[in-house]
Structures are given as C-alpha cells and as structure tokens.
Coordinates of C-alpha atoms in Angstrom, one line a residue:
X1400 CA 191.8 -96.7 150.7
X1401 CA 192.5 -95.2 147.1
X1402 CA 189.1 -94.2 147.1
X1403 CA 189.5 -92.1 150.4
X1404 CA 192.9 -91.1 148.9
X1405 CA 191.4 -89.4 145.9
X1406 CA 187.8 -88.0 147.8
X1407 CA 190.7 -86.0 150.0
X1408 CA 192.6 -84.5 147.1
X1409 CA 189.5 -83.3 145.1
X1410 CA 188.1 -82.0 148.8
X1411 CA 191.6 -80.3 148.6
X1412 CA 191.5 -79.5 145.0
X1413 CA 188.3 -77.5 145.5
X1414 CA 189.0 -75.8 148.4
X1415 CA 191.7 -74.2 146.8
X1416 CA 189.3 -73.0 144.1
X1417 CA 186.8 -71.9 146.6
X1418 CA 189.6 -69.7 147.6
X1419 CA 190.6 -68.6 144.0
X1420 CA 187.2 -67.6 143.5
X1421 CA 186.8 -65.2 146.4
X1422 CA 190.3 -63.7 145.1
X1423 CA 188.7 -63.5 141.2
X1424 CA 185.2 -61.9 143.0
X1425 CA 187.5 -58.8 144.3
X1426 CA 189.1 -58.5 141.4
X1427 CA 186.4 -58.5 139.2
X1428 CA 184.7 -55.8 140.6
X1429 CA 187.6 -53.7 141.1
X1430 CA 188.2 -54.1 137.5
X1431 CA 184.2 -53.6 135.8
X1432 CA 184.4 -50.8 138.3
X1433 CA 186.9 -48.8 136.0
X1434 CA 186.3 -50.5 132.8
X1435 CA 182.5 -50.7 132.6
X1436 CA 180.0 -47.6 132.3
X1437 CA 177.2 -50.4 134.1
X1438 CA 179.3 -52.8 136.4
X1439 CA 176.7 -56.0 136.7
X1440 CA 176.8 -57.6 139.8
X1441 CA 177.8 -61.0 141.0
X1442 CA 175.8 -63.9 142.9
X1443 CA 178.5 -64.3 145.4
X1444 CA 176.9 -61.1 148.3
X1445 CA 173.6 -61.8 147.3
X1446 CA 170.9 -64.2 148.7
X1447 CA 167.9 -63.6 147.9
X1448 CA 166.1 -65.8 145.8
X1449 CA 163.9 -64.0 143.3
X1450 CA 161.0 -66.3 141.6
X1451 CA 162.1 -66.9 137.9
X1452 CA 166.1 -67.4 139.1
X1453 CA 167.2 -70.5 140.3
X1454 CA 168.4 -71.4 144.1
X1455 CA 171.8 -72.3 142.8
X1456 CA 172.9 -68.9 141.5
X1457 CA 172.9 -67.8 145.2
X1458 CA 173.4 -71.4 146.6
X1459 CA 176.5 -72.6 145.7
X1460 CA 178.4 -73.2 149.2
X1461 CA 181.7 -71.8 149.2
X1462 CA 184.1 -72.2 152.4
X1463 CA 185.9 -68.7 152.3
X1464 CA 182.8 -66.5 151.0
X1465 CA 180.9 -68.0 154.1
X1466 CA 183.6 -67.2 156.7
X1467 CA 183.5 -63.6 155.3
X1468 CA 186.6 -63.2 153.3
X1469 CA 184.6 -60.7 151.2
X1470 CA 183.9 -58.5 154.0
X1471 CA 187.4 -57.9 154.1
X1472 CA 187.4 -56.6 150.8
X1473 CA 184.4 -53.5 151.1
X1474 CA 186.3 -50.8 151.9
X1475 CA 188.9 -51.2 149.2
X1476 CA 185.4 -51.8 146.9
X1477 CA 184.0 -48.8 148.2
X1478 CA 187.2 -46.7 147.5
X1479 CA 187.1 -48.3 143.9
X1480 CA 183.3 -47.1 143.4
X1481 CA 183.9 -43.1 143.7
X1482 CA 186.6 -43.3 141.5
X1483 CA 185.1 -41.9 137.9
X1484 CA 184.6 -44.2 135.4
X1485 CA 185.7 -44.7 131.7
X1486 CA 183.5 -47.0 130.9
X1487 CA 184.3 -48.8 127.8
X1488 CA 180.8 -50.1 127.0
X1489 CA 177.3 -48.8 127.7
X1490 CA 174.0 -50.7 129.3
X1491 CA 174.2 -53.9 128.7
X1492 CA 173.5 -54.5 125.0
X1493 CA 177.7 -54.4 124.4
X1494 CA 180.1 -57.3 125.3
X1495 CA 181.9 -57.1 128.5
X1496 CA 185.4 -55.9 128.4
X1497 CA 186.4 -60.1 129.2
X1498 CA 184.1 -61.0 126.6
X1499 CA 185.5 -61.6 122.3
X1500 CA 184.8 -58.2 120.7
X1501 CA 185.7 -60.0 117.0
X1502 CA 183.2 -59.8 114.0
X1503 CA 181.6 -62.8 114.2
X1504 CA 180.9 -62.5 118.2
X1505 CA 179.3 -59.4 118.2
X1506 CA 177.9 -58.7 114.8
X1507 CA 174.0 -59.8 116.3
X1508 CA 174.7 -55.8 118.2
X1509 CA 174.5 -54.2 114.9
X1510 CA 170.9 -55.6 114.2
X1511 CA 168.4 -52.9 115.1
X1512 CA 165.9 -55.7 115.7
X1513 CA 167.1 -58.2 118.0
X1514 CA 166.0 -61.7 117.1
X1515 CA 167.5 -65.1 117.2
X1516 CA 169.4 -66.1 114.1
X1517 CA 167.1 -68.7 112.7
X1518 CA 167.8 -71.3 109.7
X1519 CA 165.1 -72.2 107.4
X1520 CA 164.9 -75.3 104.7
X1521 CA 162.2 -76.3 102.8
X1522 CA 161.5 -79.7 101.4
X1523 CA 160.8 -80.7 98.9
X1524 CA 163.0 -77.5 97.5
X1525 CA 162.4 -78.5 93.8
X1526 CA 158.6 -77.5 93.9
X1527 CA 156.7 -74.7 94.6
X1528 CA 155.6 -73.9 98.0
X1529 CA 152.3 -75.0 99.7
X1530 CA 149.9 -73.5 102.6
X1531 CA 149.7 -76.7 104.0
X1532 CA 153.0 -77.4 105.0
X1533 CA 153.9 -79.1 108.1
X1534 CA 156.8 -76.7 110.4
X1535 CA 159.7 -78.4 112.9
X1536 CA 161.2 -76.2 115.2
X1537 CA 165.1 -77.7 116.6
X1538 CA 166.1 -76.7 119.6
X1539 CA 170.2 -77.2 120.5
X1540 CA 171.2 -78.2 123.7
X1541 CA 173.8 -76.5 126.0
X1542 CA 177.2 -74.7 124.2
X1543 CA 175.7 -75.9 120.9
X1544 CA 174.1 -74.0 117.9
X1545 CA 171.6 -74.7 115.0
X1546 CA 174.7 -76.2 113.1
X1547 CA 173.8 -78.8 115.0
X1548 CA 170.8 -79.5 113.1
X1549 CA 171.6 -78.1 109.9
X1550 CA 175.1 -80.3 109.6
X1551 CA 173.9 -83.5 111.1
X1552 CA 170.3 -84.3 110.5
X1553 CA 168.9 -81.7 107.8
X1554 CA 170.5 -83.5 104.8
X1555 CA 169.7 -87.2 106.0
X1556 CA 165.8 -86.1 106.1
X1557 CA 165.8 -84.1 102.4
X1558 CA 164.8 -87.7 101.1
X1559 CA 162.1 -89.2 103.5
X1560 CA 160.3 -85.2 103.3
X1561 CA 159.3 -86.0 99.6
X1562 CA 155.4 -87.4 99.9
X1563 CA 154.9 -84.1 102.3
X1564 CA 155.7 -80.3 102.3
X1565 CA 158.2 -79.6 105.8
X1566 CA 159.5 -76.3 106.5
X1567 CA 162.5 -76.6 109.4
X1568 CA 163.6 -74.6 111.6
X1569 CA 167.0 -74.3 113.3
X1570 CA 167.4 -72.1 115.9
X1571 CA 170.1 -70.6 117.6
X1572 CA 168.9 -70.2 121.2
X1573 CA 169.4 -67.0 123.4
X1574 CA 173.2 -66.9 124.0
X1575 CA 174.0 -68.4 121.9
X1576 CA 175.7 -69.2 117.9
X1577 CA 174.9 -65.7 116.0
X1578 CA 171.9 -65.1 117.8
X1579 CA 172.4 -61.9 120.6
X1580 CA 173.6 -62.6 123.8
X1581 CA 172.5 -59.4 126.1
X1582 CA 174.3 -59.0 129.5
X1583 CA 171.0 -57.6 130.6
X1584 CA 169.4 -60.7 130.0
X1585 CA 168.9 -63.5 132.9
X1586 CA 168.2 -66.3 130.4
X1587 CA 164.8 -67.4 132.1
X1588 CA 162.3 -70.1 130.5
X1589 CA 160.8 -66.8 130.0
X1590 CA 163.3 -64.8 128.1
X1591 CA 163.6 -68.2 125.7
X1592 CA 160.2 -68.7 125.0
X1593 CA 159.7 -65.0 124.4
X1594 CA 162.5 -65.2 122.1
X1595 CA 161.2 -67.8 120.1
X1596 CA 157.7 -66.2 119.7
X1597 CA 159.4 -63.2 118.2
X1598 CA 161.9 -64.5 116.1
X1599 CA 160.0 -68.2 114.7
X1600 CA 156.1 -68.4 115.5
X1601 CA 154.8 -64.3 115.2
X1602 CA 157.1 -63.4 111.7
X1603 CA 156.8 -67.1 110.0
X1604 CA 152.6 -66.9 111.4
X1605 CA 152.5 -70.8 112.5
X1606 CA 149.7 -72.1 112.9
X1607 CA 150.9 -75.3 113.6
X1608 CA 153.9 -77.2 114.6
X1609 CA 156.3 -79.8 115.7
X1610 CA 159.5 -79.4 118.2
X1611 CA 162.7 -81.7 118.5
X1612 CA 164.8 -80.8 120.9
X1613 CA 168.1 -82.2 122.5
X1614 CA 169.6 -81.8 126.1
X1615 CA 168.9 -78.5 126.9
X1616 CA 166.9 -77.6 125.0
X1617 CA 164.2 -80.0 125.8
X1618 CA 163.7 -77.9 128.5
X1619 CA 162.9 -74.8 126.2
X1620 CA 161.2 -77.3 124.1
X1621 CA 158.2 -78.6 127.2
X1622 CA 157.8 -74.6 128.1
X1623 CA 157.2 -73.6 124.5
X1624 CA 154.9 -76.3 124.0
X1625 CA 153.0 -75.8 127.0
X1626 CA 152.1 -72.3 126.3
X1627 CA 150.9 -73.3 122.8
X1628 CA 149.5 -77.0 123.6
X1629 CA 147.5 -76.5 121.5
X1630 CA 149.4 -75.5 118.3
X1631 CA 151.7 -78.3 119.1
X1632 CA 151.7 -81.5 116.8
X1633 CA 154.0 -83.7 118.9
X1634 CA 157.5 -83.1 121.1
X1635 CA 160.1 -84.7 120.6
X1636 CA 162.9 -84.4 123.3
X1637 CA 166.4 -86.2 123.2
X1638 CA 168.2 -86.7 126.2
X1639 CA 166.6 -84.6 128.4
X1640 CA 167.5 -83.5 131.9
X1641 CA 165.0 -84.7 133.9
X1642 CA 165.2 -85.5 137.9
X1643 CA 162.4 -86.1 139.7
X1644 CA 163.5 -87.7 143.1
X1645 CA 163.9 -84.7 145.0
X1646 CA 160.9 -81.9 146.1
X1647 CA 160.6 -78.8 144.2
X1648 CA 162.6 -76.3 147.1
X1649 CA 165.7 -78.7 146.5
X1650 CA 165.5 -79.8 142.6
X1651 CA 167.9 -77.2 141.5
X1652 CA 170.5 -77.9 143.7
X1653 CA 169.9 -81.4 142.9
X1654 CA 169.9 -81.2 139.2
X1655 CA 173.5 -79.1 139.4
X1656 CA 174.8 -82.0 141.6
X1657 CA 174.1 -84.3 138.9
X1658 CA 175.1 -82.8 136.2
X1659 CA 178.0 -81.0 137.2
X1660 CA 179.4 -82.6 140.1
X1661 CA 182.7 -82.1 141.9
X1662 CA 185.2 -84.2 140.1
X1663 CA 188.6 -83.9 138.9
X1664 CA 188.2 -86.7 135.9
X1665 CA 187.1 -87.0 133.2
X1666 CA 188.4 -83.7 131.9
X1667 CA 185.2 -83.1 130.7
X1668 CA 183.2 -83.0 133.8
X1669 CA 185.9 -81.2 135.7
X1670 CA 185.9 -78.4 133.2
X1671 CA 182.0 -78.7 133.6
X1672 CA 182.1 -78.7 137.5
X1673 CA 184.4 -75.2 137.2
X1674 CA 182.2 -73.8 134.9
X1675 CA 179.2 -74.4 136.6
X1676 CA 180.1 -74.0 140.4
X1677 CA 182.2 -71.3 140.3
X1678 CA 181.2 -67.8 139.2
X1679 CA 184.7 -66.3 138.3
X1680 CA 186.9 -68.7 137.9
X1681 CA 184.3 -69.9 134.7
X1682 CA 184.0 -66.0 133.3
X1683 CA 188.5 -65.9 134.0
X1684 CA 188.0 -69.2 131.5
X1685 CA 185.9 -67.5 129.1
X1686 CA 188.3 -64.9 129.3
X1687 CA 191.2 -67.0 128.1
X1688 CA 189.3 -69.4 125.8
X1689 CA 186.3 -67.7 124.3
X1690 CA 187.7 -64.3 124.3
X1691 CA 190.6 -66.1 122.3
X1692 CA 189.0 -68.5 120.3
X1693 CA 190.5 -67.2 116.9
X1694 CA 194.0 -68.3 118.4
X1695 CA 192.9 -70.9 120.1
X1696 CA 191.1 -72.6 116.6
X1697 CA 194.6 -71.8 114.8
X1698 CA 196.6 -73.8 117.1
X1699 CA 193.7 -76.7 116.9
X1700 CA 194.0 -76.9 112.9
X1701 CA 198.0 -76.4 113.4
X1702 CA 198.3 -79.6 115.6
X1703 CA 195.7 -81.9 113.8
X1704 CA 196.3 -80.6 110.5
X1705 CA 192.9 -79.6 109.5
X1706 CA 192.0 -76.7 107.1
X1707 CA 189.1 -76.0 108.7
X1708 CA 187.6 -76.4 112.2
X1709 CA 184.8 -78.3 113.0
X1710 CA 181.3 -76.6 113.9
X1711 CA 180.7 -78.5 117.1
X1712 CA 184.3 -76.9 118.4
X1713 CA 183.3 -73.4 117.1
X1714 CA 180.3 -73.9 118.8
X1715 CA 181.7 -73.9 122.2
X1716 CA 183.1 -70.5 122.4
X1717 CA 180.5 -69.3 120.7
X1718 CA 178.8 -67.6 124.0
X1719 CA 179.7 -65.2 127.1
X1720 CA 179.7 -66.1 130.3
X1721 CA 176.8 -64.0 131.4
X1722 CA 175.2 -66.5 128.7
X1723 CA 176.4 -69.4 129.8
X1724 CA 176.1 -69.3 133.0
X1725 CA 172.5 -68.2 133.4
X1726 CA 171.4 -70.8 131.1
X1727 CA 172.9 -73.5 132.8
X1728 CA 171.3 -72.2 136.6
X1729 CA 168.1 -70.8 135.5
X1730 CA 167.2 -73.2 132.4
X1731 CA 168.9 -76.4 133.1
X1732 CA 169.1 -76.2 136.7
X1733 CA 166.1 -73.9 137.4
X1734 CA 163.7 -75.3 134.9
X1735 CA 163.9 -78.5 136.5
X1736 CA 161.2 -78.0 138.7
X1737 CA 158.9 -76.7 136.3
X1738 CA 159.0 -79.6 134.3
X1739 CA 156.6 -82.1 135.4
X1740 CA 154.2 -79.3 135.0
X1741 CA 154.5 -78.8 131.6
X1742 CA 154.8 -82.2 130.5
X1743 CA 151.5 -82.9 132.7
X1744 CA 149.8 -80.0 130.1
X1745 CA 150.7 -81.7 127.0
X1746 CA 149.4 -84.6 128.2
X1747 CA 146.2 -83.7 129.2
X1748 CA 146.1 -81.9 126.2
X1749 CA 146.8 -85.5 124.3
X1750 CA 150.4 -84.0 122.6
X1751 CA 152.3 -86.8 121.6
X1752 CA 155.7 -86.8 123.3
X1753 CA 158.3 -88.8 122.5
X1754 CA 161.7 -89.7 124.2
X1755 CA 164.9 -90.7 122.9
X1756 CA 167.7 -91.7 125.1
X1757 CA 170.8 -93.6 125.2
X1758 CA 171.4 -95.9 127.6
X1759 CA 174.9 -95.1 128.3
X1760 CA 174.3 -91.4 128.5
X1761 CA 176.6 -90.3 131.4
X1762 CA 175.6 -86.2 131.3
X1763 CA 171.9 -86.5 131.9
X1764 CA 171.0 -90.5 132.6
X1765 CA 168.7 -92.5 131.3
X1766 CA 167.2 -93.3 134.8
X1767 CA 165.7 -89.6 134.6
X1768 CA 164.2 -90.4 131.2
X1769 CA 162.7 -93.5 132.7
X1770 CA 161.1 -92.2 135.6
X1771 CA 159.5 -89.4 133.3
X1772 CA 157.8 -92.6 131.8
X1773 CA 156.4 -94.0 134.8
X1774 CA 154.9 -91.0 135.7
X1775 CA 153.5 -90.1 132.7
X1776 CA 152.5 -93.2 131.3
X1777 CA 151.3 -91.5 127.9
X1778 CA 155.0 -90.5 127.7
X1779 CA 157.1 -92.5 124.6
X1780 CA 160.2 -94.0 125.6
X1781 CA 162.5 -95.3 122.9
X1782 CA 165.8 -96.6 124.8
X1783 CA 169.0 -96.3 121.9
X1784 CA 171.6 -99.3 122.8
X1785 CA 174.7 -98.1 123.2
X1786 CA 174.7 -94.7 123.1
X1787 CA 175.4 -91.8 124.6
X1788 CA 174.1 -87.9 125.0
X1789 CA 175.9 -87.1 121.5
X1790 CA 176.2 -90.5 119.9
X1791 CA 172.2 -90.6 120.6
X1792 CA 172.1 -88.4 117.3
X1793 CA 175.6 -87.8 115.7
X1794 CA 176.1 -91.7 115.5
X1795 CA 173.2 -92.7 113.9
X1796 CA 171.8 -89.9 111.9
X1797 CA 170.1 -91.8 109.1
X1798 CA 168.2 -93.7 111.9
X1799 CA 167.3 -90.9 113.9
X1800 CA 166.3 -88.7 110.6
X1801 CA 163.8 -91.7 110.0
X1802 CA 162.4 -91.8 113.5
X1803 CA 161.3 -88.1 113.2
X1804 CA 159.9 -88.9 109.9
X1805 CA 157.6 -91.5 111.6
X1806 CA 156.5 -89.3 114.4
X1807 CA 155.6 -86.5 112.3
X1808 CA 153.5 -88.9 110.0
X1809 CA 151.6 -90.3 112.9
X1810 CA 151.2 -86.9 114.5
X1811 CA 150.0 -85.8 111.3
X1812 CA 147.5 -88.5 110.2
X1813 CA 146.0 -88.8 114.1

C-alpha cells in the first residue's frame, strides 16, 4: 500500500514538472530571443532523429508538450522573433546569458587555439627524459575534471613508476573543467575523440599508449581506442555504463531509464532525474547553481568551516548546460549502442581490456559490467567488494594506483 502511496506522488510530482517545463520552454525562447544575437534551439518541437544524436534528446515523453501546450504559445513566439535583437553574445563560441560569465568559467574563450586543458606529469621527474617512455591517457567521468586524477591517483603511483619512464595525462574532457565548452558543439563520440586527437595524440606525437577511464568516460575511452587499436597498449575502464539487454533502436532510452530514473530519493538521483529528463528546468538549475557557484562555494566553506573547497565540489559547476546535457544524451546515453562495437575491435585486435567495478555500484551496476564479460570472454573483470562508483577509486587509491601499475607492466612486457 506504501509502495502504491509513494508511485502516485512521484507520478504526481513529475507531472507537475512536465508542466513547469513546457512553462520554462516559452520562456526561454522569449527570453534568447532578445538577449542572444544566435537563439539555439530546444529538443522539445523537434523530432527528428539525426544519426550521431541520441533518440532521447527528442524522446523524452512529456504529458503537456504531447497534448500541444506549445502550440499555444507560437504566435506570441512569432511576435517575439521580429522584434530586433540586442544580442548580448555572438555565434556560439560566448556563454549564454544563463550561463557563469566569471574568470575562471570562461577564460578557455580567450585561447586563440581551442584545445582541451590537459595535465602532464612525468615519472620519474628526478631524471632526464627518455624516447621510450610509456604514455597513460585519464579520462573523467560525468561533472568531473582531470583533478580527479591528478589529486587522487597521480601521487600514489610517483613510487611504483620508478623501474620505468610514464608520462600521464589528465584530461579535462569537452565541457568540461578549463577546457572550452562551445554552445555550437553537440558533444558527440565524435567531437570527444576529435578533441583528444588535437589536444593529446597530434601535439605530444604518441606513438603509443594506454587509457584509464572512469564512468563516462569509459565511453570516450572504447571510441578512442577503437580508432587507434592499434596504438593502444591496453584499456582500462572503471565503472562503466554498459547495458546490453535491450536492441540498438531502444538502448538509449534504456540506458537514461537506468541511470536517471524517475525518483524523488535519494536526493542525488532526483537531482539526476531533473537534470537529465527535463530540458529547462536542468539549464533554470544551472542558472541558479552554476551560474552562482562563487556564492554558492562561500556559503559551503561558511557552514562547514573550511578555508578552501574541495575540487570534486568545484567540479560540478564547472560546465554549462548546453555541456551537460549533450554529454549525458549523446555520450552516455547515445554511445551506448555503439559500444559493443568497439569493444568487439579491440578484441579482435588482442587489446587488453580490463574492468574494474564495485559491487555495490548503484549509478551504473555491476550486472552491466558482468554481462560485458560474458560476451566478451577476453574482457578482464576484477569485482571490488564493497564499493561503489566513487569509492571504486577514492577509497582505495594505493590499491588501485598498484593495479594500473600491473596492467601497464603486463601490457608492456606481452
């Protein structure tokens, strides 16, 4: 009976924001209209699929947009559109009027060549370098950053790196830390990978390499290393998100259902299930959190009585929501369905992959991780007790600093 009690309330709950979306639709045009030179365009009028986007930009259901609520609204759009135009940015290399205009947010605009901030540390740094050096790419996962890498795991390997010459490389992805974040930008496999090629493996010339990646960017990780199987040393991915019991036309769909379901608790996954399902209400969030973070990281350090703030807060403000919202449709959700494909490359081109997951890992489940094993037998699968898709990494560092040392040695010496 509770259960029924509570499946009616959230039914409720989200009806109501099915309606505050439609509301936020109107008003965001009316408003880019007159603000922006280049209004961009929302999902919510259009569907048609186009091949490199995923089905769930222009497949989320929603009860009022389907009954034509924003039909109502053309006229008073049209009226809004031969008005002239300020226009307080230009194309879409500027932030968005709703978007932080501070420093720190947009200071990758001012770089006349636009490539991904990148973080490189040698080891051993007390000798002098050597051609034969072996290169790890890290790729972050969703609202994260290369701080990630650099804070947690980069000093607990400086030790076990001393019998070989490692050059590492942290990477803030497309959208996000300091790297740009252009609204003209869809956030594709495509866009990543291309990203990558210009900003890590054409300027640093690998010839070689190995990739670790976590959540999302395991994703990024399998496309990268499919394109260069055979540049590629060995994967390793870390909690991935990978689904495979549905057929390709519904994956996507699948994969958001999963990951971002309808829920009201934890906090967590409801924040996750606005942000993810709901065009406008998740950019009028951004609006009042990211746009706001300064404030919002003052009050933070005022209540817990910190001097500083910690990087894996910082990190997740550090994005628009053009950013955030195309890589969670077109790379998490999307990419799904591309995924078994590229694993099935690296295979037959005898990559070692390796998987690390936690077995209490409620964001992206170990079952996923477990069918990629069965079918890809070549596939390694080491299951982490009691852990879950941070504590996978953040709570056992040393341990997990070792583990890459391993693979990289094997990799090597094959």
């Amino acid at each position: 009976m509770k259960r029924k009690v509570l499946d009616i309330f959230t039914f409720l709950v989200f009806l109501f924001f099915d309606f505050v979306d439609v509301v936020l639709c109107v008003t965001y045009q009316l408003l880019d209209q007159f603000l922006e030179a280049k209004p961009f365009p929302c999902y919510c009028g259009n569907k048609e699929e186009m091949k490199e986007l995923s089905e769930t930009l222009v497949g989320r259901e929603n009860v009022f947009r389907e009954m034509g609520f924003l039909r109502f609204a053309g006229k008073l759009l049209e009226f809004g559109k031969k008005k002239e135009k300020g226009g307080v940015i230009n194309g879409g290399l500027g932030n968005r009027w709703s978007d932080c205009g501070c420093d720190s947010c947009v200071s990758w605009i001012k770089e006349s060549n636009q490539r991904l901030h990148v973080v490189v540390t040698e080891f051993p740094q007390d000798e002098p370098r050597r051609e034969t050096s072996e290169n790890v790419i890290f790729l972050h996962g969703f609202l994260s950053s290369s701080s990630f890498w650099t804070q947690i795991v980069f000093k607990h390997l400086s030790e076990p790196l001393k019998q070989q010459m490692y050059r590492l490389i942290a990477v803030d992805l497309l959208g996000f830390g300091k790297s740009p974040k252009p609204n003209e930008s869809l956030y594709t496999l495509k866009d990543h990978v291309e990203m990558i090629e210009k900003s890590v493996i054409f300027p640093y010339e690998l010839s070689s390499f190995h990739l670790v990646a976590h959540s999302m960017g395991c994703t990024i990780a399998l496309a990268l290393a499919a394109k260069y199987p055979m540049l590629v040393k060995s994967v390793t991915l870390v909690a991935p998100a990978y689904f495979s019991d549905a057929k390709d036309g519904t994956r996507s769909s699948m994969v958001l259902n999963k990951v971002a379901r309808k829920t009201l608790w934890p906090p967590l996954a409801f924040g996750k299930s606005i942000m993810s399902w709901y065009e406008h209400l998740g950019r009028f969030s951004c609006f009042i959190i990211c746009k706001n973070h300064t404030t919002w990281e003052r009050i933070f350090m005022l209540f817990t009585k910190r001097r500083e703030v910690s990087f894996i807060v910082k990190d997740l403000t550090k994005h628009t929501h053009h950013s955030a919202w195309h890589n969670m449709h077109n790379v998490i959700c999307g990419g799904s369905k591309f995924m078994d494909d590229y694993v099935e490359i690296l295979v037959n081109a005898k990559v070692k992959v390796r998987v690390i997951h936690g077995d209490q890992d409620s964001t992206t489940p170990l079952q996923g991780s477990t069918n990629l094993k069965i079918k890809f037998p070549r596939v390694e699968l080491n299951i982490v007790q009691n852990a879950d898709h941070s504590s996978v990494i953040l709570h056992r560092k040393r341990d997990f600093a070792k583990t890459l040392q391993h693979i990289w040695a094997a990799s090597t010496y094959d």
